[in-house]
PDB file of C-alpha atoms in Angstrom:
ATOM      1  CA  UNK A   1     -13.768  23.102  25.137  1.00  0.00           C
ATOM      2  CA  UNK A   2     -11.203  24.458  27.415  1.00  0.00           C
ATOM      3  CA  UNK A   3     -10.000  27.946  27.237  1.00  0.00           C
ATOM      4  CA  UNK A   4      -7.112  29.847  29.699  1.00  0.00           C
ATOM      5  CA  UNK A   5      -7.927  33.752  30.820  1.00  0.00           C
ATOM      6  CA  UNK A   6      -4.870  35.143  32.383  1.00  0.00           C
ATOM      7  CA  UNK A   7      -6.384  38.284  33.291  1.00  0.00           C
ATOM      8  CA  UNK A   8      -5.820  40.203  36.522  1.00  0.00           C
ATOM      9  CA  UNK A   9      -8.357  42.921  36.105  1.00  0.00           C
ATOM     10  CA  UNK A  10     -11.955  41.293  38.183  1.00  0.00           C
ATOM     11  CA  UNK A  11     -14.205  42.702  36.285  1.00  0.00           C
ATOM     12  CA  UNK A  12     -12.886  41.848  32.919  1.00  0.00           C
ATOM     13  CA  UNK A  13     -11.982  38.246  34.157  1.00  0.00           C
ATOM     14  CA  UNK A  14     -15.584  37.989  35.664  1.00  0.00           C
ATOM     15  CA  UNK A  15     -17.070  39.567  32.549  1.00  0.00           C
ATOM     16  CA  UNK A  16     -14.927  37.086  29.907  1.00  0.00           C
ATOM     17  CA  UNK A  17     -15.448  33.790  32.016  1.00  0.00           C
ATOM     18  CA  UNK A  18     -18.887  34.236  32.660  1.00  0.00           C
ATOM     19  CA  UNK A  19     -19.815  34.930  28.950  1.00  0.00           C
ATOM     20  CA  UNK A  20     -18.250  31.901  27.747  1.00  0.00           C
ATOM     21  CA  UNK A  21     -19.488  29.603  30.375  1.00  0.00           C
ATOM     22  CA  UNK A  22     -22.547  30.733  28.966  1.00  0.00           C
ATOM     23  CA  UNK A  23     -21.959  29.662  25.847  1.00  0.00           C
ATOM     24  CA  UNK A  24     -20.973  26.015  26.501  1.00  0.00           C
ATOM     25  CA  UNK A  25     -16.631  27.021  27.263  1.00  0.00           C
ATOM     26  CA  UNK A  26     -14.759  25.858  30.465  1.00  0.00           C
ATOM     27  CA  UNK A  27     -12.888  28.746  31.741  1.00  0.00           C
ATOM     28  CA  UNK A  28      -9.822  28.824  33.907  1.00  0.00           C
ATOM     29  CA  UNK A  29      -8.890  31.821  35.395  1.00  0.00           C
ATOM     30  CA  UNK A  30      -5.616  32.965  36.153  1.00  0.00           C
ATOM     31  CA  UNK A  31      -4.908  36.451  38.098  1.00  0.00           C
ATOM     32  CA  UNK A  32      -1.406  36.247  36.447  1.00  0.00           C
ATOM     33  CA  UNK A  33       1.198  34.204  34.484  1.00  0.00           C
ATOM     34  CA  UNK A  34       3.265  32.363  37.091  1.00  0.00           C
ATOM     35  CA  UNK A  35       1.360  28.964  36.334  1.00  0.00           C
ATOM     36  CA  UNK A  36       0.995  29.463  32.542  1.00  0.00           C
ATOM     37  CA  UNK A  37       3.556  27.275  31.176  1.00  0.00           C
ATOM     38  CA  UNK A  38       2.517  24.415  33.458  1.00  0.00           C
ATOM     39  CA  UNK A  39      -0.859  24.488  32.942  1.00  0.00           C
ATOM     40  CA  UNK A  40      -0.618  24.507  28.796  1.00  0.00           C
ATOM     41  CA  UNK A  41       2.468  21.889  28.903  1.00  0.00           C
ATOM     42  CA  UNK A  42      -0.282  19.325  28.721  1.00  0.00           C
ATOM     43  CA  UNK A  43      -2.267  20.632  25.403  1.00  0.00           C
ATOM     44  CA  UNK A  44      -5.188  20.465  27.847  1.00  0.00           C
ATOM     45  CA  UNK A  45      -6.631  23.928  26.862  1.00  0.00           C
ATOM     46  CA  UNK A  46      -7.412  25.095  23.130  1.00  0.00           C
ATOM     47  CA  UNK A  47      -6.657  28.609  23.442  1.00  0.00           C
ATOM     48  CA  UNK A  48      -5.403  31.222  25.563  1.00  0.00           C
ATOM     49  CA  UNK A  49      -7.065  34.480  26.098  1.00  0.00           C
ATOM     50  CA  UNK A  50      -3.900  36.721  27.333  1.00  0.00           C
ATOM     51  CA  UNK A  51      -3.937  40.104  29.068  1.00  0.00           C
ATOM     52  CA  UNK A  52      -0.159  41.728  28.512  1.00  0.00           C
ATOM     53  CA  UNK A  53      -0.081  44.102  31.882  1.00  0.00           C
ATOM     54  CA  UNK A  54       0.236  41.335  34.445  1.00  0.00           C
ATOM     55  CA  UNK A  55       0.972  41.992  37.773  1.00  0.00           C
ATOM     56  CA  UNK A  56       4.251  39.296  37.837  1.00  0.00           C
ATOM     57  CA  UNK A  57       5.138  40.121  34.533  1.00  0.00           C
ATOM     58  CA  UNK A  58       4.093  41.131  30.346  1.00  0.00           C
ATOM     59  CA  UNK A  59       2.215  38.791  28.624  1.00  0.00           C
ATOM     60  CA  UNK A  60       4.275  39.551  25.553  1.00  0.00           C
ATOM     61  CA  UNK A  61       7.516  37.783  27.930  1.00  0.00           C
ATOM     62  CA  UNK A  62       4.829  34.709  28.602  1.00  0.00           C
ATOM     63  CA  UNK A  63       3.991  34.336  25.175  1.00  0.00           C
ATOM     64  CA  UNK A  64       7.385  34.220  23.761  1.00  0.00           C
ATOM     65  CA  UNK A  65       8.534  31.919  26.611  1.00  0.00           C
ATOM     66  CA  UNK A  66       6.066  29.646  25.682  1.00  0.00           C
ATOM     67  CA  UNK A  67       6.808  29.859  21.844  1.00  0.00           C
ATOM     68  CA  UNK A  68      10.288  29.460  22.604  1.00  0.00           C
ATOM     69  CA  UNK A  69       9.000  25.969  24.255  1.00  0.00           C
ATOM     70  CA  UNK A  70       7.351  24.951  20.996  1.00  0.00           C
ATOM     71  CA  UNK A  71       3.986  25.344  22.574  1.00  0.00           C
ATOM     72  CA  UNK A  72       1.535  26.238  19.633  1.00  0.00           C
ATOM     73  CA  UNK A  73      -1.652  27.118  22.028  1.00  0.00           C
ATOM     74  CA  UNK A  74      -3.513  29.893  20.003  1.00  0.00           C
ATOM     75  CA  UNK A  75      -3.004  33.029  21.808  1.00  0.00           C
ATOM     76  CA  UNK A  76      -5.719  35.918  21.558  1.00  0.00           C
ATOM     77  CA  UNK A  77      -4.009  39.236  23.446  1.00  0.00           C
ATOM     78  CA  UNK A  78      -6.166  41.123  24.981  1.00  0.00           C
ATOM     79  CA  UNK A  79      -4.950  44.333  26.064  1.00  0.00           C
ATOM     80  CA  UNK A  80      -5.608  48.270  26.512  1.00  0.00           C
ATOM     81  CA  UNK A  81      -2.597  49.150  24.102  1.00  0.00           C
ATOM     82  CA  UNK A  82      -4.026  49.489  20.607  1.00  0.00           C
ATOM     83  CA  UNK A  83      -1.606  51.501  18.662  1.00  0.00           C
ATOM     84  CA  UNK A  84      -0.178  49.742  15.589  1.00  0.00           C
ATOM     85  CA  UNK A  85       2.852  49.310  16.715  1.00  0.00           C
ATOM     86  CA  UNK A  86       1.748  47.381  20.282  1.00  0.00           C
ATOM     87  CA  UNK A  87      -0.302  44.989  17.767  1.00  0.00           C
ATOM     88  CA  UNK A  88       3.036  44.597  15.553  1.00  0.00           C
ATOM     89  CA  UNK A  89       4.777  43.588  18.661  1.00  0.00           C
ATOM     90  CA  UNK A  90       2.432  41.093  20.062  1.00  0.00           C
ATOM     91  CA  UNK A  91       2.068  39.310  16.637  1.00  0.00           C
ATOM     92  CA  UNK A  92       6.174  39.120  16.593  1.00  0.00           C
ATOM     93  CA  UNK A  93       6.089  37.552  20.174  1.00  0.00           C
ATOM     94  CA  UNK A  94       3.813  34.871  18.917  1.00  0.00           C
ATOM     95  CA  UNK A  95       0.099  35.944  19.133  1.00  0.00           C
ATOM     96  CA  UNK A  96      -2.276  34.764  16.415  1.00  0.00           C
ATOM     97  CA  UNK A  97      -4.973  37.639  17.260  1.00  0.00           C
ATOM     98  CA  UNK A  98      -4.716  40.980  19.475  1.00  0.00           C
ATOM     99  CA  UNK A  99      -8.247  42.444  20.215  1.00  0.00           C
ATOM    100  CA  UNK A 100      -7.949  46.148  22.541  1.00  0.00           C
ATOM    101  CA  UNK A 101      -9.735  46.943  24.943  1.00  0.00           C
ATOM    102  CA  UNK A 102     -12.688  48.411  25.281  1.00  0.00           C
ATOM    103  CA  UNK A 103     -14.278  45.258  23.356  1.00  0.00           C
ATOM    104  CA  UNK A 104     -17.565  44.166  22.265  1.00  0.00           C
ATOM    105  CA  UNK A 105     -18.205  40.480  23.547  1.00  0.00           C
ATOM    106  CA  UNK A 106     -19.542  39.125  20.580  1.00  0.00           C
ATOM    107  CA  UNK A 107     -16.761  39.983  18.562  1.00  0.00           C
ATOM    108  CA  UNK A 108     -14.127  38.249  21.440  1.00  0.00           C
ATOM    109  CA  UNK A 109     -16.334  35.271  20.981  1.00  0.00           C
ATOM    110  CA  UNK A 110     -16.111  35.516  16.715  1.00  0.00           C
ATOM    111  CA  UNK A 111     -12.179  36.117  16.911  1.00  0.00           C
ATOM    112  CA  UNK A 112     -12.266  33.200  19.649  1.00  0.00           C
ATOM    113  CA  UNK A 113     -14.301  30.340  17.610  1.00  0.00           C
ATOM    114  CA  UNK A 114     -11.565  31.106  14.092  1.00  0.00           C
ATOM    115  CA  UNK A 115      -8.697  30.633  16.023  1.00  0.00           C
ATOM    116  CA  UNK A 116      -9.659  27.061  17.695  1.00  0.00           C
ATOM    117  CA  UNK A 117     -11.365  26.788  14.398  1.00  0.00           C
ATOM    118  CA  UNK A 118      -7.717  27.158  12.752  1.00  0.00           C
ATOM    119  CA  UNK A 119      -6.091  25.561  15.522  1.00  0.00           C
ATOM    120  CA  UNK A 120      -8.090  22.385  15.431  1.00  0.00           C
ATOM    121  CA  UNK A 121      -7.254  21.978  11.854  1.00  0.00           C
ATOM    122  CA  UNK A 122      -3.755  22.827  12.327  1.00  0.00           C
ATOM    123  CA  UNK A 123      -3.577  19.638  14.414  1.00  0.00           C
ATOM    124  CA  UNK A 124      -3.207  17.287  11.438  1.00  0.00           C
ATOM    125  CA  UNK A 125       0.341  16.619  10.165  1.00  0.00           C
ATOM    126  CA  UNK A 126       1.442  18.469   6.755  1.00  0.00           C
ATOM    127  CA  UNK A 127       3.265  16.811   3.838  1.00  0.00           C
ATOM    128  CA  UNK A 128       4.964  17.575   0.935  1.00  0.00           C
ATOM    129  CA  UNK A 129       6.931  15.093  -0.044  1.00  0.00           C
ATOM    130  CA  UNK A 130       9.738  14.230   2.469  1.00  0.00           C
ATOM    131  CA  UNK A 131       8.575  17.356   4.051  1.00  0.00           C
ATOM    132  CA  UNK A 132       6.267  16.728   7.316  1.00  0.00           C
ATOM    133  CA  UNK A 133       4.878  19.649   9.309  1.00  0.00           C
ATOM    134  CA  UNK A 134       4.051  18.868  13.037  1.00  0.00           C
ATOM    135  CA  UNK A 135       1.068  21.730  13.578  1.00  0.00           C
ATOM    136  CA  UNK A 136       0.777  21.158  17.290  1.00  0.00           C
ATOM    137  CA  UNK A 137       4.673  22.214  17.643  1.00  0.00           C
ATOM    138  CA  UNK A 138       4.865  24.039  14.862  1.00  0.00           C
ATOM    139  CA  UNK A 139       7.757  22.085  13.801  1.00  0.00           C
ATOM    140  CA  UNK A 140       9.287  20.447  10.582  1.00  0.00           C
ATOM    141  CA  UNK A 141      11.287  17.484   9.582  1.00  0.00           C
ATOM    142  CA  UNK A 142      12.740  16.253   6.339  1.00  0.00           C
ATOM    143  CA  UNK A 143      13.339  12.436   5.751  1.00  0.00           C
ATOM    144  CA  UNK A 144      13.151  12.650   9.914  1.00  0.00           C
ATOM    145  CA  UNK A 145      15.449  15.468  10.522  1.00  0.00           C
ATOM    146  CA  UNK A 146      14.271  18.086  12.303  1.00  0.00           C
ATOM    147  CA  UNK A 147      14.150  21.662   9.541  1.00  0.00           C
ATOM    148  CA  UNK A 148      14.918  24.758  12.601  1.00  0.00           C
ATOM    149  CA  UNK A 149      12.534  27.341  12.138  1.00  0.00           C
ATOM    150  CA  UNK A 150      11.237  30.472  13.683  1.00  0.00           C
ATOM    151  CA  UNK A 151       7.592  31.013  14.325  1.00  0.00           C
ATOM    152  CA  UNK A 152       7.312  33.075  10.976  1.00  0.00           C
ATOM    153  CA  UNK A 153       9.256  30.903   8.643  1.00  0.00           C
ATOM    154  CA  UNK A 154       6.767  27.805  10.051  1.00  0.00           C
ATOM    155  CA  UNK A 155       3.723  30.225   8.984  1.00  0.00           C
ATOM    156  CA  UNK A 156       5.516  30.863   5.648  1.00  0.00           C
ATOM    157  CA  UNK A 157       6.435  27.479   4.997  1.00  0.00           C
ATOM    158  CA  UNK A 158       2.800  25.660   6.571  1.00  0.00           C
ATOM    159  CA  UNK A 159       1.017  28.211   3.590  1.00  0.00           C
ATOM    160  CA  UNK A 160       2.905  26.508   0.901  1.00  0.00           C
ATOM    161  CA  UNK A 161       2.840  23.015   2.053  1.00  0.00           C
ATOM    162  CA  UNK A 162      -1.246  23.969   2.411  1.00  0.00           C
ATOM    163  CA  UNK A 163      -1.343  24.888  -1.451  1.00  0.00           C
ATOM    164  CA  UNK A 164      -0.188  21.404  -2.476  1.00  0.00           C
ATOM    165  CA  UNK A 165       1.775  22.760  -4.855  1.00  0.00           C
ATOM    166  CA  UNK A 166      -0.067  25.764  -6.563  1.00  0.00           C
ATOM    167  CA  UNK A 167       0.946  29.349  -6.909  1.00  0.00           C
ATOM    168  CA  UNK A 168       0.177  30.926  -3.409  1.00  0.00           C
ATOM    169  CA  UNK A 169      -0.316  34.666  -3.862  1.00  0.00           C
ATOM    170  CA  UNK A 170       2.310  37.134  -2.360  1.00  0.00           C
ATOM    171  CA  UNK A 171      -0.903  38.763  -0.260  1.00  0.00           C
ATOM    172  CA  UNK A 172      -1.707  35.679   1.099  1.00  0.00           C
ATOM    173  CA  UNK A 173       1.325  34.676   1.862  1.00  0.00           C
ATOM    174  CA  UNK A 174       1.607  37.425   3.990  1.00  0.00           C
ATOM    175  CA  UNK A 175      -0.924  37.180   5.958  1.00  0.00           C
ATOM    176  CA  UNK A 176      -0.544  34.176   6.781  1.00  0.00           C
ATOM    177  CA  UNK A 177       2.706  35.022   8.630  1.00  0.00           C
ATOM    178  CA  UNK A 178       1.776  38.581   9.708  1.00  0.00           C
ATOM    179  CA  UNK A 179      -2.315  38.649   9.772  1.00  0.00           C
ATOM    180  CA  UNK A 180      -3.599  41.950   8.861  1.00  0.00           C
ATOM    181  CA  UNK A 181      -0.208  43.717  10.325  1.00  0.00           C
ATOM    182  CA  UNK A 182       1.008  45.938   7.326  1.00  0.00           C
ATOM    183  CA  UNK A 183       4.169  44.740   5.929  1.00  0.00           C
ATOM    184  CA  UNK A 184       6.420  45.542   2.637  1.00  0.00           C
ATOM    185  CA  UNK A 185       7.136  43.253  -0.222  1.00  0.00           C
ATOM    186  CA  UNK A 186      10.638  42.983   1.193  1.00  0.00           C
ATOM    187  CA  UNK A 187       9.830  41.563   4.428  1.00  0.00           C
ATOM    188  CA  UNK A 188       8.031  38.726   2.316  1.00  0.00           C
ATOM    189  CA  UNK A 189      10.821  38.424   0.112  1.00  0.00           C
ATOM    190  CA  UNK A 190      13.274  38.029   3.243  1.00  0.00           C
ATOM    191  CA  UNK A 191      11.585  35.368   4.624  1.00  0.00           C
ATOM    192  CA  UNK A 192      11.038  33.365   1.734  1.00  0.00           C
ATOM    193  CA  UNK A 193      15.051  33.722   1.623  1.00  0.00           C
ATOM    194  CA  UNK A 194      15.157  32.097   4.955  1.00  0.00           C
ATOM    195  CA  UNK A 195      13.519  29.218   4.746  1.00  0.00           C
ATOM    196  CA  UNK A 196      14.489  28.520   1.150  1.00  0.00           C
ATOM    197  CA  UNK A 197      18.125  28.647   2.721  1.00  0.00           C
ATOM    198  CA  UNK A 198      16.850  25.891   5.515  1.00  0.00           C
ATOM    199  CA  UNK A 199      15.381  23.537   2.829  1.00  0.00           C
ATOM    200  CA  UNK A 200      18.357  23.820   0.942  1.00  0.00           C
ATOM    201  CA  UNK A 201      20.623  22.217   3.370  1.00  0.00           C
ATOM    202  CA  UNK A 202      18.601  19.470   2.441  1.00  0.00           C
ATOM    203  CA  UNK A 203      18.981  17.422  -0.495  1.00  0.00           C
ATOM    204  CA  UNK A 204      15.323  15.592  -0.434  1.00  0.00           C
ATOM    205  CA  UNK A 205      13.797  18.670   0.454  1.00  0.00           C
ATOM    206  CA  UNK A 206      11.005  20.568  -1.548  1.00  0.00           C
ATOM    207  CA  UNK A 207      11.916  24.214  -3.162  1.00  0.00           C
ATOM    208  CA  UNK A 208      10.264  27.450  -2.977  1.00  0.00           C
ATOM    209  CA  UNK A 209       9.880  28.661  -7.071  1.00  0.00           C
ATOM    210  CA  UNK A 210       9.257  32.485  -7.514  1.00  0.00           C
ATOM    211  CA  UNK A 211       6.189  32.924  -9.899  1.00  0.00           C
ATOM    212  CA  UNK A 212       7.714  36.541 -11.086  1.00  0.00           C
ATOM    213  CA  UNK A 213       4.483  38.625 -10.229  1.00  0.00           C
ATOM    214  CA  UNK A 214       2.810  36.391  -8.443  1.00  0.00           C
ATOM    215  CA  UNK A 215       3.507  34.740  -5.719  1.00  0.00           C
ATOM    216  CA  UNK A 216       5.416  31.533  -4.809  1.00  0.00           C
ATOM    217  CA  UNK A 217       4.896  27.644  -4.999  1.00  0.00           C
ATOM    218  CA  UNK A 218       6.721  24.496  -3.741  1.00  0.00           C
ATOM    219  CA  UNK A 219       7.812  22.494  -6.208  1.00  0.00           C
ATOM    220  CA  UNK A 220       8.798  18.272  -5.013  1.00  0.00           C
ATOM    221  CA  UNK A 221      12.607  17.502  -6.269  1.00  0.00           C
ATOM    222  CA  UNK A 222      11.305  13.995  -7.470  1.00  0.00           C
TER     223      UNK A 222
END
């Protein structure tokens, strides 16, 4: 299994790639970003372990760049800013974990194995429907027309399509678009808004139904 460091510190980079060659990885090693987006155009690697003070540049400017070029690599940050707020920010740039440093190998390699874990079973197309999710560019289409979506409102709308249907819980609704990040019911509430506004431009479309208390479910216009 292939996995990127960009990671300019050599001790850190030599500590990282060394500890997951030894447990069965192939490591590439970048000193900085510049050959990033290249590198992961290919879908060659299944995660990217991403250092934000780089010496050409923040990681959190990489990892919306390649976002923005609906490249769904999971990205673990790994960084020396811990405070909440630094985590809030890398998870709205696109990261799917953030792990400070100082940090305990074994749990890198835990938080490493559930997020190829998740990403390999991201990799199957979603439906609902005329609804199809593309995981791997966390894209959607209805009856072939492609449903604009931020990163978020993909996470939001993936959950639903996931529960087939059933009552998803407001709790786990949010975490699936914010992780452990603490957010209010509003935020939820806004999104939801969103991307019920996106399916509703069209007419084949599944809808989001509020389950007053709850949570929220998709319902199939058929």
């Amino acid at each position: 299994m292939n996995v990127l460091l960009i990671e300019d510190d050599p001790g850190i980079g030599r500590f990282v790639s060394r500890g997951l060659t030894a447990r069965g990885y192939r490591v590439a090693w970048e000193r900085d970003g510049s050959r990033a987006p290249a590198l992961l155009s290919g879908g060659a690697f299944a995660a990217v372990l991403l250092d934000l003070g780089l010496p050409d540049g923040d990681g959190l400017a990489l990892t919306r760049r390649l976002r923005a070029a609906q490249n769904a690599v999971p990205i673990l940050m790994l960084t020396a800013r811990g405070a909440l707020q630094d985590r809030l920010d890398g998870f709205a740039a696109g990261a799917d974990d953030y792990l400070p440093k100082p940090f305990a190998f074994d749990e890198l390699l835990a938080r490493l194995a559930v997020m190829v874990r998740r990403g390999s079973a991201a990799a199957v197309p979603l439906r609902f429907g005329a609804l199809e999710l593309a995981p791997a560019k966390a894209g959607a289409t209805v009856d072939a027309r492609m449903l604009p979506l931020s990163r978020r409102e993909y996470r939001l709308l993936a959950a639903l399509v996931e529960g087939r249907g059933a009552v998803i819980p407001r709790a786990a609704l949010a975490t699936a678009i914010w992780g452990d990040a603490p957010v209010s019911d509003n935020a939820l509430d806004v999104y939801v808004g969103y991307v019920r506004r996106r399916l509703a431009e069209h007419p084949h479309a599944p809808a989001i139904v509020t389950v007053r208390g709850i949570g929220f479910r998709l319902a199939d216009p058929a």
